[in-house]
Amino acid sequence: MQQVEEFKNINGLYDKLKQAFNNSFDINIEKIKTTEDTALLIYIEGLTDKDLMDRDIITPIKTLDFEGNIGNAIKTTYKDAEDFNDLITKIVEGSVALCYNGYALIIDFRKWTTRSVESPEAENVTRGPREGFNEDLVTNTSLLRRKIRNAGLIFEKYKIGRQSNTAVVIAYIGGVVNEDILAKVRKRLGEIDIDIILESGSIEQYIERNPFSTVSGIGLTQKPDIVAARILEGRVAIICDGTPHVLTIPELFIENIHSSEDYYHRTFFASFLRALRMIALFISILLPGLSVSIINFNAEMLPSTFLISLVALSEKTPFPEAVEIFFLILMLELLKESGTRLPKTIGSAVSIVGALIIGEAAVRAGLVGAPTVIIVALTAVTSFIIPSLNEFTTIYRLVFLALGASFGIIGIGAGIAFMLAQLSSINSFGVPIMSFFSKRELKDSMIRFPLKQLKYRPQNIAKNNIKRAN
Amino acid sequence: MKKMFLIFALVVIIVSTAGCWSSTEVKNLAIVSSVIYDMDDENNYLIKLNIVNPSAIGSADTGGGGNKKAGITLDGKGKSYTEALNDVSANVDRRLFADHNKVRFLTEKVATKDYAVINFLDFIMRDALTDESALFVVIRDEDKDKLYNSTATGLSNLIGTFLDELATTQQKYCSSMTHITTLDFIKANYADGKEAVAGTLFLEETDNIPSQNSGLEDQEIQYKIVYEGLALFKDYSLVGYMNGKETEIYNILTKQAKTGIVTIPKDEDFAALTWNKPKAIIKASYNGENAIFDIKIEGELTIDKMYIYNTSEEPFSDIMKTLKKEVSEQMKTRTSAAITKAQDYGSDIFGFGAMLHAQNPKAWRIIASDWEVYFKNATFNVECDFKINQQGEINKPFIK
């Protein structure tokens, strides 16, 4: 317990604090008369547990037994504020400050309302833990700590945002983490110069080096089990206060088709699901473009019977096939967007209007052919299978549609070459995101080998400590 | 700089190779189902296209079927087939699309006329986008007008689809028909020591018409297609036909046959057996004067019907031996007859010349130029050996 000269004059301190907080209504600065001198209690309304404060701070110092030894009187632990600025910072963070006779005690009675730990809607699983992160940083770190009870789990705290002073924590396992990646993450976090951080998405965009790419190489999840597994592979996680979305760095492209359930299911089914997601990815990107190119340029490839019914169905529609598909894709995106924004109860109404009425009516009215609806519907269904690649698939789908409609199969082929080249050129924190073609990593990429055989961490990520089992 | 150059190169390659000008909307296609190539007496080339009417076939949604005809027929005339095609194009509001053409019919007139077949093949080969998988069939001159207007098409909508499906699915079970595509015909014309054949059909009047998908009225249909037999070519010209039974022998000798039925008459009734898995082993040799071919046909037999042979006096094993012998004897006679017929036409459709070439190249070099003469005089020693493998014994047979 240390006495600081500038805190000695209680009345002067009171005025100084009032001035510092500009009379903000939620900052309570209360003078408390004791048997000895006057004490000053400062706390933020709504961030403090008032019951505890009454019981452990106010009651003890207001008794007649109080003899002026404030440190002994209050019934809780505390820290000392070093100077006036430190005092302000701690108060803003939500701590209670008690000033008395030159002492300034900082007491952590922080309590505020948070959402409870719920299952994240975007990452539903049929098997495995359901719990997800919420907006509270400490809850999030505790969820992670509960998964990895190991002193090696390190949380490093940063404050980012000139005005907001948002707490951002990087989590990693000492000894396992790739030091190069960790150093890069620290450096790039330090370089962020911004007023306020509201979501980890802003951090993601500040620390990535491929702003014009459709994939960032940074993973995003709301589930503690996924973050735990990833940091145990040598990755770094970034947890940001105020958002349930946690970043994991780096993320390989193939990991988009992985799911936490893959490791909980048995080998064959898990591998089947991965293959299914891979097919879904290709369908989602290529189907509209490929079908237009085949229908317009290579009708001989279609079975005769299908071609005849295709002609029969499309001869009554006014627009070219490519325009029809583009029109429907546009409608699909509109429906997706309005479905996300609307309240759940109205959301189902939108899907009924969109899918049934517009789809059916468009066909009946002869605006689009039924095959086009099938193509776009299949595209839509598959695009929901890999939500993490939503941006990638949406953009490339349109690119391939344009290429297929104007250049046919050759255009599609060139597009695929360009896409692969672009993906291969991206590296995330020094790790190329397409680097999963080594012998060891293939055991856990397109298919998943039995868990017993997955003895190694990904080589490119956990550079030095790649063996995890004997 | 290098990057920019590569992107530029990529764009140039796409634009120059993609052929974006050949893009066609499917709704602008007139899908050709089958074609009859014909000629008239003034040496005009005639073409008759059977074009799919999609809205008549269509799908359930378009309310297809009904009274609409499944196909429309368009005629063209010109001094060449190209001109004839252009003549057709002038009468149709969509782009002719022949990549789904199922059958090419050649009339007897074209097939027998000097140079007509060569001109036809030349026309086919010069078109870069020819679909060579279409069936190649010779039709009688009198049938060409009836084919599209008054012929039953089974469960299919169009003659083209009907024949294509028929030849593809039924050839396995019915050795009297062939599956000869345009490509097969072209290849046979290029081959050395083998003459070309084509499938053939004739129309038979019938009263018994099953319900039709073609959209033709019942009273319009008077004929059914009999797709069996072979058309024999020699030097790009049709020389004759083989009937269904002879075609079976052709299929056995060219290793395309799978199964067939043989009947043995006795006392005004027949015993019937199914032969399958036939194997023809042909040894070719040349003795300095004549080409000699030792043909051995082996196969398996299944008994279908044999009551007439059931006599209590004879033991069962003896009946089997008799049946086996009779079948082998009959197949031997039929084989010899079929070969003799081809010899008479001077058309080596079986490819004996090619076999001699493969087995005895030195001899072939001597006689290749006069192969037709040598073929006509060649000796064929035919031997047939069929074994009864399945006696139909699941349980105790009715006849022992």
XYZ file of C-alpha atoms in Angstrom, chain A:
470
model
C 0.000 0.000 0.000
C 1.545 3.207 -1.083
C 0.670 6.784 -0.393
C 0.647 9.176 -3.354
C 0.988 12.874 -2.785
C -1.507 13.997 -5.422
C -4.309 11.921 -3.910
C -3.998 13.509 -0.458
C -6.322 16.424 -0.961
C -9.698 14.715 -1.258
C -11.628 17.820 -2.275
C -9.043 18.741 -4.888
C -9.104 15.163 -6.220
C -12.907 15.266 -6.361
C -12.854 18.374 -8.550
C -10.086 16.979 -10.714
C -12.012 13.765 -11.325
C -15.251 15.605 -12.059
C -13.324 17.598 -14.627
C -11.647 14.545 -16.109
C -14.953 12.758 -16.660
C -16.757 15.912 -17.766
C -19.631 15.261 -15.368
C -20.602 12.152 -17.266
C -23.766 10.840 -15.643
C -22.758 7.190 -15.387
C -19.553 7.882 -13.455
C -20.380 7.960 -9.791
C -18.001 9.936 -7.580
C -19.199 9.757 -4.010
C -17.759 11.272 -0.879
C -18.066 8.964 2.128
C -17.746 10.360 5.591
C -15.994 8.009 7.986
C -15.122 8.312 11.651
C -11.790 9.683 10.523
C -11.287 11.482 7.167
C -13.503 11.586 4.099
C -13.133 8.815 1.519
C -13.853 9.093 -2.198
C -15.535 6.186 -4.013
C -15.513 6.225 -7.807
C -17.207 3.592 -9.999
C -19.123 3.279 -13.251
C -22.828 2.643 -13.001
C -23.731 -0.650 -14.624
C -20.236 -2.136 -14.614
C -20.017 -2.676 -10.882
C -21.416 -5.234 -8.509
C -23.096 -2.862 -6.063
C -24.024 -5.537 -3.516
C -20.433 -6.571 -3.077
C -19.348 -2.940 -2.950
C -21.814 -2.188 -0.142
C -20.823 -5.231 1.831
C -17.065 -5.195 1.433
C -16.168 -1.513 1.026
C -18.806 0.897 2.242
C -20.020 -0.980 5.329
C -16.534 -1.623 6.814
C -15.317 1.968 6.474
C -18.531 3.507 7.806
C -18.546 1.529 11.067
C -17.574 3.249 14.264
C -14.707 0.776 14.602
C -12.927 2.268 11.624
C -9.576 3.537 12.705
C -8.177 4.988 9.506
C -6.324 1.894 8.266
C -8.179 1.598 4.987
C -6.187 -1.384 3.683
C -7.163 -3.513 6.643
C -10.709 -2.266 6.844
C -12.008 -3.260 3.401
C -12.752 -6.939 3.034
C -11.344 -7.615 -0.390
C -8.150 -7.609 -2.381
C -6.990 -4.463 -4.089
C -4.258 -2.847 -6.102
C -2.704 0.591 -5.846
C -3.134 3.234 -8.476
C 0.250 4.669 -9.373
C -0.805 8.104 -10.525
C -3.821 10.051 -11.647
C -3.782 8.697 -15.234
C -3.548 5.138 -13.993
C -6.509 5.812 -11.760
C -8.580 7.115 -14.691
C -7.672 4.112 -16.867
C -8.645 1.616 -14.206
C -11.952 3.364 -13.558
C -12.753 3.398 -17.262
C -12.051 -0.320 -17.401
C -14.771 -0.837 -14.811
C -12.900 -1.150 -11.511
C -13.991 0.546 -8.330
C -11.566 3.143 -6.962
C -11.401 4.097 -3.275
C -9.310 7.153 -2.388
C -8.501 7.873 1.223
C -5.793 9.896 2.794
C -3.395 9.694 -0.148
C -4.140 6.063 -0.885
C -5.948 5.093 -4.094
C -7.142 1.487 -4.020
C -8.366 -0.223 -7.167
C -10.856 -2.981 -6.433
C -12.104 -5.345 -9.103
C -15.857 -5.608 -8.608
C -16.630 -5.651 -12.300
C -19.944 -7.177 -13.235
C -22.112 -6.566 -16.234
C -24.778 -8.388 -18.171
C -23.519 -10.746 -20.855
C -25.202 -13.188 -23.175
C -25.006 -16.681 -21.780
C -22.893 -19.331 -23.451
C -25.057 -20.553 -26.310
C -24.720 -22.768 -29.338
C -23.597 -20.643 -32.303
C -26.260 -20.613 -35.002
C -23.840 -20.530 -37.883
C -21.863 -23.555 -36.733
C -24.390 -26.186 -35.817
C -23.131 -29.674 -35.165
C -24.872 -32.979 -34.688
C -22.050 -34.375 -32.645
C -19.580 -32.642 -30.380
C -19.724 -29.743 -27.955
C -22.407 -27.156 -28.623
C -21.050 -24.278 -26.573
C -19.902 -21.179 -28.378
C -18.067 -18.005 -27.506
C -20.004 -14.929 -26.457
C -19.195 -11.217 -26.398
C -17.321 -11.299 -23.110
C -13.572 -11.679 -23.383
C -13.103 -13.281 -19.985
C -15.836 -15.826 -20.598
C -14.160 -16.658 -23.894
C -10.705 -17.139 -22.430
C -12.200 -19.217 -19.624
C -13.977 -21.444 -22.147
C -10.657 -22.003 -23.846
C -8.820 -22.551 -20.585
C -11.337 -25.222 -19.698
C -10.459 -27.100 -22.884
C -6.703 -26.885 -22.392
C -5.743 -27.207 -18.734
C -2.110 -26.607 -19.311
C 0.234 -23.883 -18.147
C 1.517 -23.734 -21.694
C -1.680 -22.011 -22.855
C -0.698 -18.381 -22.992
C -3.008 -15.403 -23.308
C -1.278 -12.182 -24.297
C -3.319 -9.054 -23.837
C -3.216 -6.031 -26.134
C -5.189 -2.856 -26.248
C -6.195 -1.720 -29.692
C -8.193 1.322 -30.733
C -7.149 4.857 -29.947
C -10.543 5.720 -28.513
C -12.032 2.361 -27.606
C -9.040 0.718 -25.929
C -10.522 -2.651 -26.853
C -8.935 -5.626 -25.173
C -7.577 -8.082 -27.705
C -5.984 -11.333 -26.596
C -3.755 -13.594 -28.596
C -3.809 -17.203 -27.486
C -1.224 -19.851 -28.259
C 0.533 -22.831 -26.755
C 4.082 -22.142 -25.766
C 6.495 -24.646 -27.290
C 4.028 -25.683 -29.960
C 3.317 -22.360 -31.609
C 5.194 -21.397 -34.760
C 7.384 -18.538 -33.516
C 7.541 -16.896 -36.945
C 3.783 -16.664 -37.138
C 3.549 -15.444 -33.552
C 6.098 -12.712 -34.201
C 4.240 -11.613 -37.317
C 0.920 -11.535 -35.469
C 2.412 -9.440 -32.663
C 4.026 -7.057 -35.120
C 0.923 -6.582 -37.259
C -1.355 -6.170 -34.234
C 1.007 -3.489 -32.973
C 0.757 -1.689 -36.293
C -3.023 -1.345 -36.171
C -3.933 2.333 -35.902
C -7.664 2.759 -35.657
C -10.211 4.557 -33.504
C -12.276 1.609 -32.477
C -12.367 -2.158 -32.886
C -15.885 -3.535 -32.793
C -15.385 -6.927 -34.345
C -12.542 -9.294 -35.115
C -13.378 -8.708 -38.789
C -11.657 -5.326 -38.572
C -8.571 -6.939 -37.066
C -8.623 -9.558 -39.824
C -8.603 -6.896 -42.515
C -5.857 -4.934 -40.823
C -3.470 -7.836 -40.385
C -3.960 -9.706 -43.675
C -1.748 -8.988 -46.644
C -4.136 -9.946 -49.465
C -6.851 -7.301 -49.342
C -8.004 -7.982 -52.925
C -8.241 -11.735 -52.603
C -11.451 -13.618 -52.010
C -9.881 -15.778 -49.311
C -7.898 -14.283 -46.456
C -6.039 -17.247 -45.007
C -7.421 -16.421 -41.590
C -9.901 -18.788 -39.987
C -13.037 -17.681 -38.234
C -14.971 -19.664 -35.656
C -17.258 -19.273 -32.686
C -16.504 -22.630 -31.132
C -13.941 -23.166 -28.372
C -13.269 -26.785 -29.376
C -12.180 -25.666 -32.844
C -9.917 -22.935 -31.461
C -8.411 -25.395 -28.979
C -7.655 -27.903 -31.727
C -6.180 -25.234 -33.954
C -3.853 -23.658 -31.424
C -2.663 -27.140 -30.560
C -1.548 -27.438 -34.183
C 0.768 -24.482 -33.662
C -1.585 -21.709 -34.685
C -2.313 -18.410 -33.013
C -5.833 -17.377 -32.027
C -6.989 -13.778 -31.698
C -9.848 -13.186 -29.301
C -11.380 -9.749 -29.353
C -13.528 -8.323 -26.597
C -17.073 -7.674 -27.677
C -17.429 -10.336 -30.339
C -17.917 -14.090 -30.334
C -15.879 -14.509 -33.523
C -12.365 -15.737 -32.868
C -9.657 -15.632 -35.522
C -7.200 -18.472 -36.023
C -4.010 -17.844 -37.940
C -3.127 -19.190 -40.430
C -5.853 -21.178 -42.142
C -5.189 -23.413 -45.138
C -7.678 -23.453 -47.996
C -8.519 -27.115 -47.510
C -9.635 -26.445 -43.953
C -12.755 -24.786 -45.242
C -14.090 -28.208 -46.136
C -13.188 -29.566 -42.723
C -15.556 -29.549 -39.816
C -15.000 -30.232 -36.135
C -17.347 -33.170 -36.471
C -14.978 -34.872 -38.894
C -12.807 -35.782 -35.939
C -15.695 -37.017 -33.834
C -17.226 -39.219 -36.516
C -15.600 -42.417 -37.659
C -13.123 -42.413 -40.529
C -15.272 -43.519 -43.470
C -18.155 -41.228 -42.745
C -15.883 -38.290 -42.022
C -14.028 -38.817 -45.305
C -17.295 -39.201 -47.165
C -18.509 -35.904 -45.755
C -15.303 -34.192 -46.813
C -15.618 -35.560 -50.333
C -19.208 -34.373 -50.362
C -18.184 -30.880 -49.320
C -15.464 -30.831 -51.986
C -18.024 -31.775 -54.633
C -20.373 -29.153 -53.229
C -17.641 -26.546 -53.534
C -17.081 -27.376 -57.200
C -20.799 -27.463 -57.965
C -21.332 -24.204 -56.172
C -18.640 -22.425 -58.152
C -18.803 -24.120 -61.522
C -22.310 -25.387 -62.151
C -23.932 -22.221 -63.576
C -20.940 -21.419 -65.800
C -20.347 -24.981 -66.889
C -23.970 -25.635 -67.709
C -24.249 -22.455 -69.770
C -21.075 -23.314 -71.650
C -22.252 -26.856 -72.399
C -25.742 -25.782 -73.407
C -24.545 -22.922 -75.595
C -21.366 -24.346 -77.085
C -21.412 -28.117 -76.729
C -25.024 -29.239 -76.950
C -23.747 -32.496 -78.459
C -22.455 -33.490 -75.025
C -25.931 -33.633 -73.573
C -27.936 -36.839 -73.835
C -30.427 -36.552 -76.723
C -33.464 -36.988 -74.531
C -32.341 -34.251 -72.168
C -31.496 -31.917 -75.028
C -34.946 -32.374 -76.530
C -36.736 -31.598 -73.283
C -34.347 -28.698 -72.725
C -35.304 -27.253 -76.097
C -38.974 -27.904 -75.383
C -38.772 -26.114 -72.050
C -36.665 -23.183 -73.149
C -38.272 -22.406 -76.506
C -41.021 -20.508 -74.711
C -38.683 -18.278 -72.689
C -37.572 -14.923 -74.080
C -34.030 -14.582 -72.703
C -30.759 -16.379 -73.436
C -29.802 -19.134 -71.000
C -26.982 -17.086 -69.447
C -29.293 -14.167 -68.730
C -31.827 -16.491 -67.132
C -29.201 -17.978 -64.849
C -27.805 -14.569 -63.970
C -31.302 -13.331 -63.159
C -31.939 -16.277 -60.845
C -28.558 -16.027 -59.129
C -29.247 -12.369 -58.492
C -32.598 -13.299 -57.007
C -30.967 -15.935 -54.848
C -28.517 -13.405 -53.430
C -31.341 -10.974 -52.780
C -33.281 -13.638 -50.940
C -30.239 -14.616 -48.900
C -29.627 -11.028 -47.929
C -33.202 -10.260 -46.980
C -33.438 -13.554 -45.113
C -30.429 -12.635 -42.957
C -31.670 -9.170 -42.106
C -35.250 -10.028 -41.311
C -36.474 -11.331 -37.967
C -36.696 -15.136 -37.907
C -40.466 -15.197 -37.949
C -40.710 -13.155 -41.136
C -37.673 -14.875 -42.608
C -39.644 -18.016 -43.353
C -42.247 -15.923 -45.134
C -39.521 -14.508 -47.375
C -38.311 -17.960 -48.284
C -41.836 -19.023 -49.148
C -42.391 -15.960 -51.296
C -38.961 -16.267 -52.885
C -38.649 -19.960 -53.449
C -42.174 -21.010 -54.127
C -44.009 -18.065 -55.510
C -41.332 -16.288 -57.525
C -39.570 -19.479 -58.646
C -42.744 -21.279 -59.620
C -44.374 -18.213 -61.088
C -41.286 -17.290 -63.108
C -41.373 -20.713 -64.728
C -45.120 -20.627 -65.301
C -44.979 -17.132 -66.720
C -42.337 -18.308 -69.154
C -39.677 -15.984 -67.838
C -37.184 -18.739 -67.049
C -37.038 -22.402 -67.987
C -37.391 -25.139 -65.400
C -33.847 -26.506 -65.988
C -32.445 -23.095 -65.086
C -34.299 -23.213 -61.793
C -32.839 -26.649 -61.095
C -29.314 -25.436 -61.865
C -29.577 -22.394 -59.626
C -31.351 -24.311 -56.866
C -28.567 -26.889 -56.820
C -26.025 -24.080 -56.726
C -27.841 -22.470 -53.824
C -28.093 -25.688 -51.834
C -24.407 -26.436 -52.266
C -23.367 -22.891 -51.414
C -24.816 -23.299 -47.922
C -22.650 -26.347 -47.260
C -19.437 -24.320 -46.931
C -20.466 -21.004 -45.359
C -16.874 -19.995 -44.626
C -16.167 -19.715 -48.357
C -19.262 -17.683 -49.077
C -17.370 -14.720 -50.486
C -15.100 -16.906 -52.602
C -17.939 -18.944 -54.123
C -20.260 -15.994 -54.750
C -17.650 -13.998 -56.655
C -16.152 -16.870 -58.622
C -19.614 -18.203 -59.524
C -20.326 -14.975 -61.371
C -16.864 -14.950 -62.955
C -17.337 -18.486 -64.245
C -20.827 -17.679 -65.469
C -19.440 -14.805 -67.531
C -16.556 -16.938 -68.829
C -18.801 -19.893 -69.665
C -21.349 -17.744 -71.437
C -18.796 -15.936 -73.586
C -15.960 -18.431 -74.113
C -17.420 -21.879 -73.432
C -15.438 -24.734 -71.965
C -12.115 -23.100 -72.838
C -13.134 -20.037 -70.861
C -14.021 -22.227 -67.890
C -10.680 -24.007 -68.173
C -8.781 -20.724 -68.268
C -10.839 -19.507 -65.321
C -9.923 -22.573 -63.280
C -6.253 -22.080 -64.139
C -6.468 -18.448 -63.069
C -8.303 -19.348 -59.859
C -5.761 -21.995 -58.891
C -2.888 -19.633 -59.676
C -4.466 -16.943 -57.574
C -5.094 -19.290 -54.644
C -1.571 -20.669 -54.861
C -0.110 -17.193 -54.734
C -1.728 -16.358 -51.417
C 0.265 -16.917 -48.289
C -1.052 -16.290 -44.856
C 1.589 -15.186 -42.336
C 4.263 -16.989 -44.312
C 2.268 -20.194 -44.888
C 0.994 -20.789 -48.441
C -2.709 -21.545 -48.057
C -2.643 -24.301 -50.670
C 0.155 -26.217 -48.914
C -1.577 -29.431 -48.001
C -0.061 -31.691 -50.588
C 2.639 -33.296 -48.503
C 2.510 -36.950 -47.666
C 1.784 -36.455 -44.015
C -0.794 -33.749 -44.451
C -2.749 -35.620 -47.072
C -3.777 -37.976 -44.295
C -5.924 -35.193 -42.962
C -6.973 -33.159 -45.971
C -9.310 -34.524 -48.628
C -9.932 -37.608 -46.573
C -9.336 -38.251 -42.913
C -7.268 -41.218 -41.866
C -7.990 -42.962 -38.556
C -7.112 -40.657 -35.668
C -4.397 -43.047 -34.485
C -2.470 -42.383 -37.670
C -2.616 -38.603 -37.396
C 0.623 -38.351 -35.499
C 1.893 -35.126 -36.944
C 0.826 -31.525 -36.825
C 0.687 -29.725 -40.181
C 4.305 -29.259 -41.159
C 4.015 -25.782 -42.575
C 2.201 -24.468 -39.546
C 3.891 -26.119 -36.579
C 7.370 -25.835 -38.048
C 9.511 -27.173 -35.230
C 7.303 -29.297 -33.078
C 5.410 -31.349 -35.591
C 5.144 -34.652 -33.781
C 2.165 -34.868 -31.479
C 2.009 -38.574 -30.756
C 4.264 -41.563 -30.898
